[in-house]
Short mmCIF file of C-alpha atoms and ligand atoms in Angstrom, two decimals:
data_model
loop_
_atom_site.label_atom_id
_atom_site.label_comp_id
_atom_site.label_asym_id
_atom_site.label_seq_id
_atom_site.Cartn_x
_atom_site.Cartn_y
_atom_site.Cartn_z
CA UNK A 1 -44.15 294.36 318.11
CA UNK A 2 -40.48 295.04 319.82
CA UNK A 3 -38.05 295.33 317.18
CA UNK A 4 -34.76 295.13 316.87
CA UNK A 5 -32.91 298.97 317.12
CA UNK A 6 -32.03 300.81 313.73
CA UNK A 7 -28.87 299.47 312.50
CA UNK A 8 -28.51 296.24 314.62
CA UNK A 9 -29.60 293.16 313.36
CA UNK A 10 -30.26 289.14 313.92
CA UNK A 11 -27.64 287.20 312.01
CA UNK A 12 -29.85 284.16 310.95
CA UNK A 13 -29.45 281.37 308.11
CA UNK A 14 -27.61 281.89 305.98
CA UNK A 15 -25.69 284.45 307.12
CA UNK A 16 -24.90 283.01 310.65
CA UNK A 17 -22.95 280.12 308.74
CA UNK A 18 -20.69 282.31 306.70
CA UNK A 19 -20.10 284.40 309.66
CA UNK A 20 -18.92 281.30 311.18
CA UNK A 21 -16.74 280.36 308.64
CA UNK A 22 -15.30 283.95 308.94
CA UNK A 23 -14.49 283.16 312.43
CA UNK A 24 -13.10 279.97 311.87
CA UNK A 25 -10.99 280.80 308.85
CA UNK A 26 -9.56 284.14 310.37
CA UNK A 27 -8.61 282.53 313.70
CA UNK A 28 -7.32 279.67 312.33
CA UNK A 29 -4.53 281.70 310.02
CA UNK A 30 -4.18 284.52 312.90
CA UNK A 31 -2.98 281.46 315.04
CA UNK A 32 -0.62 280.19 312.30
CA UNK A 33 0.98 283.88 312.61
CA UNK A 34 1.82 283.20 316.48
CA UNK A 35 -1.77 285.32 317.18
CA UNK A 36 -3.14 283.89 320.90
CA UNK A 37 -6.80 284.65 321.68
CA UNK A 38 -8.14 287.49 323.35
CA UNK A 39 -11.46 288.72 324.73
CA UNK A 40 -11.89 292.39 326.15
CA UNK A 41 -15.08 293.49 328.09
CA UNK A 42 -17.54 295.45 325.38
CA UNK A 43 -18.07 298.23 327.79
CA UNK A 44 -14.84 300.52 328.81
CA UNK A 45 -14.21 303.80 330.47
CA UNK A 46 -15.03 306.63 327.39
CA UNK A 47 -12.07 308.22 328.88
CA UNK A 48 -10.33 305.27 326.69
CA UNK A 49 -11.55 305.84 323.20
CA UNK A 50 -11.45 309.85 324.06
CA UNK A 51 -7.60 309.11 324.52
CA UNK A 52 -6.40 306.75 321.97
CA UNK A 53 -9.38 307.35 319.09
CA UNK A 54 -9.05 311.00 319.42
CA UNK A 55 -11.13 313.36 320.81
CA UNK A 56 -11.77 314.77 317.24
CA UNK A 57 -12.79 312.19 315.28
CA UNK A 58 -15.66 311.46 314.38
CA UNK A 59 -15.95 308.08 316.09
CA UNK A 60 -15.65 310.19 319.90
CA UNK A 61 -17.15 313.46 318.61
CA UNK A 62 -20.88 311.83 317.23
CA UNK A 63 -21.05 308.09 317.58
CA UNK A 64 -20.13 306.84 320.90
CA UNK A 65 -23.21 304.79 322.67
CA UNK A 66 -21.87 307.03 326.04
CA UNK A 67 -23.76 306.96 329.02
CA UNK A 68 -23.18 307.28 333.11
CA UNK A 69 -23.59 304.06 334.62
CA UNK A 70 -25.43 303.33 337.92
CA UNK A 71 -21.94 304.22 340.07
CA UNK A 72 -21.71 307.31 338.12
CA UNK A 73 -19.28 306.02 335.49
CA UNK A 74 -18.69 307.79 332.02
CA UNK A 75 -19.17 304.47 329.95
CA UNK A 76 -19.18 303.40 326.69
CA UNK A 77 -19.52 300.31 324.14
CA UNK A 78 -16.66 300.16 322.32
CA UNK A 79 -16.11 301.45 319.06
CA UNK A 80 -13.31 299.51 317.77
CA UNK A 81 -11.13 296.83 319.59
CA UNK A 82 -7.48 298.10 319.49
CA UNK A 83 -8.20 301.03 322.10
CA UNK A 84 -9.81 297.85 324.93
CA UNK A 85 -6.28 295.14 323.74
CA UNK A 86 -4.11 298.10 324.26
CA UNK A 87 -5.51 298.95 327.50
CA UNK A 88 -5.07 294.96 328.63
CA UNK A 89 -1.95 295.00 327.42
CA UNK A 90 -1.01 297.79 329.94
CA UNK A 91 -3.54 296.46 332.54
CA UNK A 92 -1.83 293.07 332.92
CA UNK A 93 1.46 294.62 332.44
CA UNK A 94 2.59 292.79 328.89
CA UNK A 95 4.09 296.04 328.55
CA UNK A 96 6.59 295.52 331.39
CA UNK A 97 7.60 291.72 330.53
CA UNK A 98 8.80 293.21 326.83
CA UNK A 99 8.81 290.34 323.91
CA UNK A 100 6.30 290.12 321.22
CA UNK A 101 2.76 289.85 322.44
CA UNK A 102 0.58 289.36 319.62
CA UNK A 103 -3.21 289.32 320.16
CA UNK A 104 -6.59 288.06 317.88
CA UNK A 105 -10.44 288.84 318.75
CA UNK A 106 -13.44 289.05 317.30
CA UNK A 107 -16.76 290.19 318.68
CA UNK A 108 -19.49 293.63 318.26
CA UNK A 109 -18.55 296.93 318.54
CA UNK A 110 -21.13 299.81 318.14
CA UNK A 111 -21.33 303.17 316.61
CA UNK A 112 -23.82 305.45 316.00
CA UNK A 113 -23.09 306.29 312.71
CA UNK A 114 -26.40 307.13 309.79
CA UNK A 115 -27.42 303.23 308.80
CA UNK A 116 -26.89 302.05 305.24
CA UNK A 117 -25.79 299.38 303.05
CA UNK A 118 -22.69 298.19 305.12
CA UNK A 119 -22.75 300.87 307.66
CA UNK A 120 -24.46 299.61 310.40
CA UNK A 121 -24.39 300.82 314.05
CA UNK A 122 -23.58 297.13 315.98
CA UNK A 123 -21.14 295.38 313.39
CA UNK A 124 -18.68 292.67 314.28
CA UNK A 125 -15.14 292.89 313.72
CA UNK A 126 -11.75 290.36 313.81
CA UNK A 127 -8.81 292.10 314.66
CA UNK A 128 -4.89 291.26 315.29
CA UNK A 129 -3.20 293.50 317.45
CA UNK A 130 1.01 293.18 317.25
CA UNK A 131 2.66 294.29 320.61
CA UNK A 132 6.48 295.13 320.45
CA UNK A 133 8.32 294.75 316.93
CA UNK A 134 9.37 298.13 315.36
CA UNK A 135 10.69 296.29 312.63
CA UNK A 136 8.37 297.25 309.19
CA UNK A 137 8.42 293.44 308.14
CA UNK A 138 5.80 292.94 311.12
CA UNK A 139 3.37 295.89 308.76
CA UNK A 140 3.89 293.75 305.85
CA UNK A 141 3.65 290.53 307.77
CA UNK A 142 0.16 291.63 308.56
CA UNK A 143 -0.77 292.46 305.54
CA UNK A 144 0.45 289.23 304.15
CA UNK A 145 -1.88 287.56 306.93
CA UNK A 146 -5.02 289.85 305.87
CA UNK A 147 -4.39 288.58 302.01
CA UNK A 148 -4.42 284.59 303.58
CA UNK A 149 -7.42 285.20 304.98
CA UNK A 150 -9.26 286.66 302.09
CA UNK A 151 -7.62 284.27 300.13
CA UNK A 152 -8.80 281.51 301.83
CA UNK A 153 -12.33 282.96 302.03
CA UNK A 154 -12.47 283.56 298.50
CA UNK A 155 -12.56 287.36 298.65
CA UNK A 156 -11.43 289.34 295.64
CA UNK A 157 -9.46 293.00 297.20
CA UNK A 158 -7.92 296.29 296.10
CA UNK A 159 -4.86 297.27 298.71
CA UNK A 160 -4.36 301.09 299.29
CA UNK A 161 -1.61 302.35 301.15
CA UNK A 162 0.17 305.27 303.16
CA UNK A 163 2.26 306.38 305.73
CA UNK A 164 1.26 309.12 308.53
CA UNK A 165 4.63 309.55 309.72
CA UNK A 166 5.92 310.18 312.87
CA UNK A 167 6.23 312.77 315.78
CA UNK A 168 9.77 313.88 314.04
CA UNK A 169 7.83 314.60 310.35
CA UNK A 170 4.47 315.06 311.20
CA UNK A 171 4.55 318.65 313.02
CA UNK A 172 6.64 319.95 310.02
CA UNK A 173 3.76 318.38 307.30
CA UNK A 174 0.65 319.70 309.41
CA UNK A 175 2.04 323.04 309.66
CA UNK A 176 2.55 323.02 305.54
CA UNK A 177 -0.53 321.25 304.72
CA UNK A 178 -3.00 323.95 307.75
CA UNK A 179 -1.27 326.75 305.54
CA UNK A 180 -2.57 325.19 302.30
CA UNK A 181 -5.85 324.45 304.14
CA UNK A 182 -6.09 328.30 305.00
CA UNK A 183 -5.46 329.39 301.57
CA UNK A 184 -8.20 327.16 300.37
CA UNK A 185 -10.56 327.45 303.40
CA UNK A 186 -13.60 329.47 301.74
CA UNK A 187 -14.14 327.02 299.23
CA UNK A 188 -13.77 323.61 301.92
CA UNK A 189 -17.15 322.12 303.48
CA UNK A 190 -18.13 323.25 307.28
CA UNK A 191 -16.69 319.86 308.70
CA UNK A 192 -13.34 320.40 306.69
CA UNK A 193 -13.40 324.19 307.60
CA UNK A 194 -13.80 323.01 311.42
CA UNK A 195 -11.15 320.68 311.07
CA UNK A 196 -8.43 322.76 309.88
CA UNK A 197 -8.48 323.51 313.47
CA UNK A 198 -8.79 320.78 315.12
CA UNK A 199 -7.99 317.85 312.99
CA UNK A 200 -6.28 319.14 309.93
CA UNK A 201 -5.16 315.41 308.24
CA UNK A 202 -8.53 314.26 308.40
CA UNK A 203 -9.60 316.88 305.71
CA UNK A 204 -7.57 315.19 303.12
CA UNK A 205 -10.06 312.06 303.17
CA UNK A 206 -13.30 314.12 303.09
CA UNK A 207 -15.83 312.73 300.84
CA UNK A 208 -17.20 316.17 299.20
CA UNK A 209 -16.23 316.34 295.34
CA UNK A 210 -16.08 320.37 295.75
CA UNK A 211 -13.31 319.61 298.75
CA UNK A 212 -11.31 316.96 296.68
CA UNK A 213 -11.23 319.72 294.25
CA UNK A 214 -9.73 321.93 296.22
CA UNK A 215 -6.93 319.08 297.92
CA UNK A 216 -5.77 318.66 294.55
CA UNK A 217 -2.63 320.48 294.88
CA UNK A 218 -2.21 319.57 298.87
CA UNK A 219 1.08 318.73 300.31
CA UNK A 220 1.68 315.08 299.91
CA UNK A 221 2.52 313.00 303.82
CA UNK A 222 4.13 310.64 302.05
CA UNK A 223 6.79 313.80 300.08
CA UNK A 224 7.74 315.12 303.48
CA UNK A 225 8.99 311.71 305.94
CA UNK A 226 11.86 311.73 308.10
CA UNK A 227 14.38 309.63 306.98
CA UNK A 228 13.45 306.37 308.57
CA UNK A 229 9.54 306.55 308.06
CA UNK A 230 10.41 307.35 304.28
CA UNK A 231 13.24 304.51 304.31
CA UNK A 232 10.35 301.81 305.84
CA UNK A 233 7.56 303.28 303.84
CA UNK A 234 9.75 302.00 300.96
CA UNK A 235 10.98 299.12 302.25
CA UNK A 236 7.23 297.76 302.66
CA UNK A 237 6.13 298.50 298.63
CA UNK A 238 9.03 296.91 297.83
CA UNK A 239 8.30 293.53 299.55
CA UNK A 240 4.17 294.43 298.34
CA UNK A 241 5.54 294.39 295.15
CA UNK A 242 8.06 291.29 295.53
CA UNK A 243 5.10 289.37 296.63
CA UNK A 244 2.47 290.49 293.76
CA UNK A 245 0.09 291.85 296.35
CA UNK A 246 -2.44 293.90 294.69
CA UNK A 247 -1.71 297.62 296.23
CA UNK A 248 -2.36 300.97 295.34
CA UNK A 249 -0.15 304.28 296.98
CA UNK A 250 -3.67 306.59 298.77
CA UNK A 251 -2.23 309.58 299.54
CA UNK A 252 -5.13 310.68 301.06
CA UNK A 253 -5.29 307.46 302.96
CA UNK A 254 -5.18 308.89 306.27
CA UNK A 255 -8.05 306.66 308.42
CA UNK A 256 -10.83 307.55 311.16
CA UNK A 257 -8.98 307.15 314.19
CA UNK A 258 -6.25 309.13 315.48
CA UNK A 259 -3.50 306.79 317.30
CA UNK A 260 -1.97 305.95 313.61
CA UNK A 261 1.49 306.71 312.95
CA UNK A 262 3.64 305.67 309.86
CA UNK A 263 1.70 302.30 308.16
CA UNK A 264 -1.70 302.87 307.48
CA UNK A 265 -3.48 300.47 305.29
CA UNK A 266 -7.54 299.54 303.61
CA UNK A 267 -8.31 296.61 302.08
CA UNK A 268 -11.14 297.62 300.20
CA UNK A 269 -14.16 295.53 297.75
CA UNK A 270 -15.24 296.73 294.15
CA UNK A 271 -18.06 294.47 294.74
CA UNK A 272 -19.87 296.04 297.78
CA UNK A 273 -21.05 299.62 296.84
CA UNK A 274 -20.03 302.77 298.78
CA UNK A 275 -18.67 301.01 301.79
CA UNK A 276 -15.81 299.36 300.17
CA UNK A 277 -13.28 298.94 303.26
CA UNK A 278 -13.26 295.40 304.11
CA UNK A 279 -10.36 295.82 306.34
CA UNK A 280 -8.11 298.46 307.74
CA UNK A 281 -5.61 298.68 310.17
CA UNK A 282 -1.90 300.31 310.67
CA UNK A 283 0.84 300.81 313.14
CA UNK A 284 -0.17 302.77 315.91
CA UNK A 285 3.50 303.17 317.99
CA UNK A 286 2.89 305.70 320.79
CA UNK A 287 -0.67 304.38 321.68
CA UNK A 288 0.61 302.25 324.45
CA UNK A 289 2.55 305.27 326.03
CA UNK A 290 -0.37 307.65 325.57
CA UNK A 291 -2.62 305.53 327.48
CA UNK A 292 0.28 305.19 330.62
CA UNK A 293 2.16 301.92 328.85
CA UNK A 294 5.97 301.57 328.92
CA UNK A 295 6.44 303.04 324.97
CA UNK A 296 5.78 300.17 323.00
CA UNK A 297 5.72 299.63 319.14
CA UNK A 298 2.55 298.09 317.95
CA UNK A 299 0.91 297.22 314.48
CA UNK A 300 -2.65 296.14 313.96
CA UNK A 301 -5.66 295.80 311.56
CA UNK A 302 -9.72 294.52 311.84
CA UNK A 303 -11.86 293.24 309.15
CA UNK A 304 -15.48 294.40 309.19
CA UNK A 305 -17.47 290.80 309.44
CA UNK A 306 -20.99 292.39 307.53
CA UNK A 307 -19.48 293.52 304.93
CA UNK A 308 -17.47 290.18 303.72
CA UNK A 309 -20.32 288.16 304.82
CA UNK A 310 -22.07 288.45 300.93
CA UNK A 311 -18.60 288.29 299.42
CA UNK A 312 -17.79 284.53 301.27
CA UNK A 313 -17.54 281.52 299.09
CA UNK A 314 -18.25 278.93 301.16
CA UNK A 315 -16.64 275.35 300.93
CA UNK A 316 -19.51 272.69 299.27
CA UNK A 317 -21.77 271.83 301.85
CA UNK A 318 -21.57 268.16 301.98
CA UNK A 319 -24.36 265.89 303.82
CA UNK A 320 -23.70 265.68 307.31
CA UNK A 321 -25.21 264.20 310.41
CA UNK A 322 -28.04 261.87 311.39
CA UNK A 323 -31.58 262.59 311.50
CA UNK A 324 -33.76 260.61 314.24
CA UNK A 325 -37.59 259.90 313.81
CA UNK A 326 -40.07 257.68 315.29
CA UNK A 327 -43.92 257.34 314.01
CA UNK A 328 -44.88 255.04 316.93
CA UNK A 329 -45.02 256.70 320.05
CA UNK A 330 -43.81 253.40 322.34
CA UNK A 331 -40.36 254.01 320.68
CA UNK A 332 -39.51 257.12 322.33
CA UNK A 333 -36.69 255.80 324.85
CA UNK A 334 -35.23 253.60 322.21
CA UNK A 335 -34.57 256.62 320.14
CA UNK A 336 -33.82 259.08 323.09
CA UNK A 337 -31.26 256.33 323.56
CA UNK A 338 -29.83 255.81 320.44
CA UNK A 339 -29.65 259.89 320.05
CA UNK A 340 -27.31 259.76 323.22
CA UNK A 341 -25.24 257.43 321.92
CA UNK A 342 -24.87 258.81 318.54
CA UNK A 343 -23.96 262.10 319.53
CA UNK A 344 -21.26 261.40 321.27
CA UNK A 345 -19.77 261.35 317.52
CA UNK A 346 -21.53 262.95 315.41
CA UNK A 347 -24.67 265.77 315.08
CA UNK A 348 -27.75 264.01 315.63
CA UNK A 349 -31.03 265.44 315.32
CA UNK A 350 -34.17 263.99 316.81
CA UNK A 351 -38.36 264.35 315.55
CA UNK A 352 -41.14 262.76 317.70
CA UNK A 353 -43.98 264.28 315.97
CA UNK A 354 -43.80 263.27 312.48
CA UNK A 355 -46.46 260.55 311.25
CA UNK A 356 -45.26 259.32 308.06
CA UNK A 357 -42.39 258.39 306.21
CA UNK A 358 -42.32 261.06 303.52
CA UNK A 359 -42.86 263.62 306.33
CA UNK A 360 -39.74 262.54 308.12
CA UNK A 361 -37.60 261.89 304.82
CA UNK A 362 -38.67 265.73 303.87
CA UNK A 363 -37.32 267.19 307.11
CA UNK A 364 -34.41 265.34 307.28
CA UNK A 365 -33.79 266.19 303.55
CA UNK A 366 -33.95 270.20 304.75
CA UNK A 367 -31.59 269.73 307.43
CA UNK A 368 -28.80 268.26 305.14
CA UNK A 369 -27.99 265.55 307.08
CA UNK A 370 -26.44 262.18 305.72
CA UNK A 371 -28.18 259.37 307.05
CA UNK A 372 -32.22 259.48 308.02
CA UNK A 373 -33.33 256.76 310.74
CA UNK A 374 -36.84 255.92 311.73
CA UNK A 375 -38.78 253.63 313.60
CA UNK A 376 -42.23 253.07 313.07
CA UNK A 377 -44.74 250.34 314.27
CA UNK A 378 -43.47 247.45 312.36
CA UNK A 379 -39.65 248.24 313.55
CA UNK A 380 -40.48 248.58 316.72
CA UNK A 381 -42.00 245.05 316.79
CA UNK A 382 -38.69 243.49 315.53
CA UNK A 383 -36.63 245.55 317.20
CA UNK A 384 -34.97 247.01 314.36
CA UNK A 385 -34.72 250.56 312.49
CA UNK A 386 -34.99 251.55 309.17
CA UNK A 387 -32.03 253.88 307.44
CA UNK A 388 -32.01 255.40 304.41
CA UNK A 389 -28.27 256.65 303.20
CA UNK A 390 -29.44 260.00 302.20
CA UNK A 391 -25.81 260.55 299.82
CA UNK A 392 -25.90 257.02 298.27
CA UNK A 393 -30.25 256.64 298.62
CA UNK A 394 -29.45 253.24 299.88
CA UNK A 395 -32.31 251.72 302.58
CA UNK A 396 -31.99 249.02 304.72
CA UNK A 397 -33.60 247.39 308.01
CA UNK A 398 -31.15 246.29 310.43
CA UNK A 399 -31.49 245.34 314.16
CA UNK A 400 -31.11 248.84 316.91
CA UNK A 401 -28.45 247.10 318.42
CA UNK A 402 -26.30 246.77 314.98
CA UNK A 403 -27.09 250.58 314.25
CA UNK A 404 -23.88 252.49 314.67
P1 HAM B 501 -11.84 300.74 311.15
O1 HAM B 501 -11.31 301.04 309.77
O2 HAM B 501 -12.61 301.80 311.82
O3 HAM B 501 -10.57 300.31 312.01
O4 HAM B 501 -12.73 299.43 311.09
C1 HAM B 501 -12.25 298.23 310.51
C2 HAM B 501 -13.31 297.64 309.60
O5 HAM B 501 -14.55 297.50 310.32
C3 HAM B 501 -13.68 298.51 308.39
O6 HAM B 501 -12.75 298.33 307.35
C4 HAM B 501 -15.06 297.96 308.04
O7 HAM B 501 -14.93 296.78 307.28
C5 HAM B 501 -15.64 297.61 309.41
N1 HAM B 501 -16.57 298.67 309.85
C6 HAM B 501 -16.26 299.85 310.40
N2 HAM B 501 -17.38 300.55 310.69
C7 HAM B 501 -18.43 299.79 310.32
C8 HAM B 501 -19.85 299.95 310.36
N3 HAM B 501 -20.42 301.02 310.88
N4 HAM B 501 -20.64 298.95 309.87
C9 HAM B 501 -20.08 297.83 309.36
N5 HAM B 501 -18.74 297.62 309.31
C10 HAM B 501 -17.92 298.59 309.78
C11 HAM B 501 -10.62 299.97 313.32
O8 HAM B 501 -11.63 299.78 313.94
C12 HAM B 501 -9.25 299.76 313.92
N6 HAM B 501 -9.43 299.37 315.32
C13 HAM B 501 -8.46 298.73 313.15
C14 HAM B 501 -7.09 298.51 313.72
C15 HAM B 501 -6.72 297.48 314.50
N7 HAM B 501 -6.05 299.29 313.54
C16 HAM B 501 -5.03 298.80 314.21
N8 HAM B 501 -5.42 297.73 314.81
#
């Protein structure tokens, strides 16, 4: 038997209605923000992520799904959505017109990463992408946006919080913290050891206890800002503390992909094991130039779909719809018309093959709908139906043409 690849999987009931909800909740609330919709092909040049992800992390170096299409392409499904928006913003030339352009999407994006709880290699995202306000009040208006949605879908959620700087601070803190990294360097793990070199600030957020050890005493990003990174890095706790948002300062907070600068930000779960980051995201303000835009400031976050899926409480599920049947085969058309009728308001579902009552009350029962109708032999004959109120358990016999 075919199955489906390692890491991918169906999203079936009950799962495909909470993802739905997801949807629904996080698009409705990214539209409240001013967020329009979005939809970027899944496929993209690799020269994209290589550019804006960063040739060095991990996300290019080991998990791309990279191949050479059938013109001789270097392809690949996307990794993450920001890197494909950014791209259409440029494409279309949003970067030219100025304003605020301020994008939402949700969809699949792959990486071939080792499968395990909450790590899987297709996953879905939703993601906001903010086009054009350097003002800090845009980071925290995200953030406020991320906590409506989790509010809303009844998610519990640590915040943990840093700044990466920018071009002005940053050379002066890797050169500090590649120093420290040399003096430590024997001790450090091979990947850490490699990425002294070629990634330094990714060491800080290694996962091996011996190199956490070691970072103890590391130069702190967040202890050597420029003026105005350190003067909006402050200006955003205060308003996350104003508004009683549940945040912690991460020093080592420094994310997998490399187009961050200044805000960087993880929602993360107590309740979901080792892969706690529900959402993550930051402001990202020379992306568009690196990838050929007119320089553009930009802020942005996605929430990982699988892993809130468990954590969803979903509204009551209240009886809905109407459920068809017919145990005499002559009333076929009757019903096929009354279905087409009925579903131009409501969802209707139809059984032909059911032969008694209790059969058809049983299904109808399973599918949770409101109201059961059925017309058997002795219906058919006086042209009426029989309804049961499936809420109420009320039954009656009234004429097809009174049915409504
Ligand atoms: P990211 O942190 O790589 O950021 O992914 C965002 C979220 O996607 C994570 O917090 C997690 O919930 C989910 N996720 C990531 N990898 C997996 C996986 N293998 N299996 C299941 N869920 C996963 C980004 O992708 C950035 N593009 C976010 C962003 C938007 N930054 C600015 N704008």
């Amino acid at each position: 038997m075919i199955q489906a690849l390692r890491g991918m999987k169906d999203i079936l009931s009950p799962d495909n209605e909470r993802f739905e909800f997801i949807i629904e909740t996080a698009s409705r609330i990214a539209k409240r923000y001013g967020y329009q919709y979005i939809e970027t092909p899944l496929l993209e040049e690799t020269a994209l992520f290589k550019r804006s992800v960063g040739e060095s992390s991990d996300i290019v170096g080991k998990e791309m799904y990279q191949f050479i299409d059938k013109g001789g392409h270097d392809v690949c499904l996307r990794p993450e959505g920001t890197a494909g928006v950014v791209r259409a913003f440029i494409q279309n030339k949003l970067d030219k017109k100025g304003g605020i352009n301020r994008f939402f999407y949700y969809g699949p994006m792959f990486r071939y990463e080792r499968p395990q709880k909450g790590r899987l290699r297709e996953f879905h995202q939703f993601g906001c992408e903010s086009f054009g306000e350097t003002s800090v009040y845009e980071d925290f208006t995200i953030i406020l946006m991320i906590k409506d949605i989790f509010d809303a879908l009844g998610i519990g959620y640590r915040i943990k919080i840093n700044s990466l700087g920018c071009p002005e601070c940053m050379p002066g803190y890797r050169e500090n913290l590649i120093k420290h990294l040399q003096d430590i360097q024997d001790g450090l793990c091979e990947d850490c050891q490699r990425r002294i070199e070629t990634n330094p600030i990714r060491v800080l957020d290694c996962k091996v206890e011996a190199c956490q050890n070691l970072l103890k005493e590391s130069p702190v990003i967040v202890e050597n800002l420029c003026e105005e990174c350190d003067s909006d890095f402050n200006k955003l706790i205060e308003m996350l503390k104003s508004h009683n948002l549940p945040f912690e300062l991460d020093s080592k907070l420094v994310r997998g992909l490399d187009y961050y600068t200044r805000t960087a930000f993880e929602f993360v779960s107590d309740e979901i094991g080792a892969q706690s980051a529900i959402a993550g995201g930051g402001r990202y303000n020379r992306l568009v130039e690196f990838l050929d835009g007119k320089p553009t400031p930009a802020v942005g976050f996605a929430l990982g779909i699988e892993r809130i899926i468990e954590l969803v409480k979903m509204p009551e599920a209240k009886r809905d719809g109407l459920y068809l049947g017919i145990m005499e085969p002559e009333a076929i058309n009757t019903i096929l018309k009354l279905a087409h009728i009925q579903r131009q308001n409501q969802k209707v579902y139809t059984e032909y093959n059911k032969k008694s009552l209790k059969a058809h009350l049983k299904a109808a029962d399973r599918l949770g709908v409101k109201k059961c109708a059925i017309i058997g032999e002795d219906e058919l004959k006086a042209g009426e139906i029989w309804v049961k109120d499936l809420e109420t358990k009320e039954e009656k016999r009234i004429a097809i043409n009174q049915f409504n």
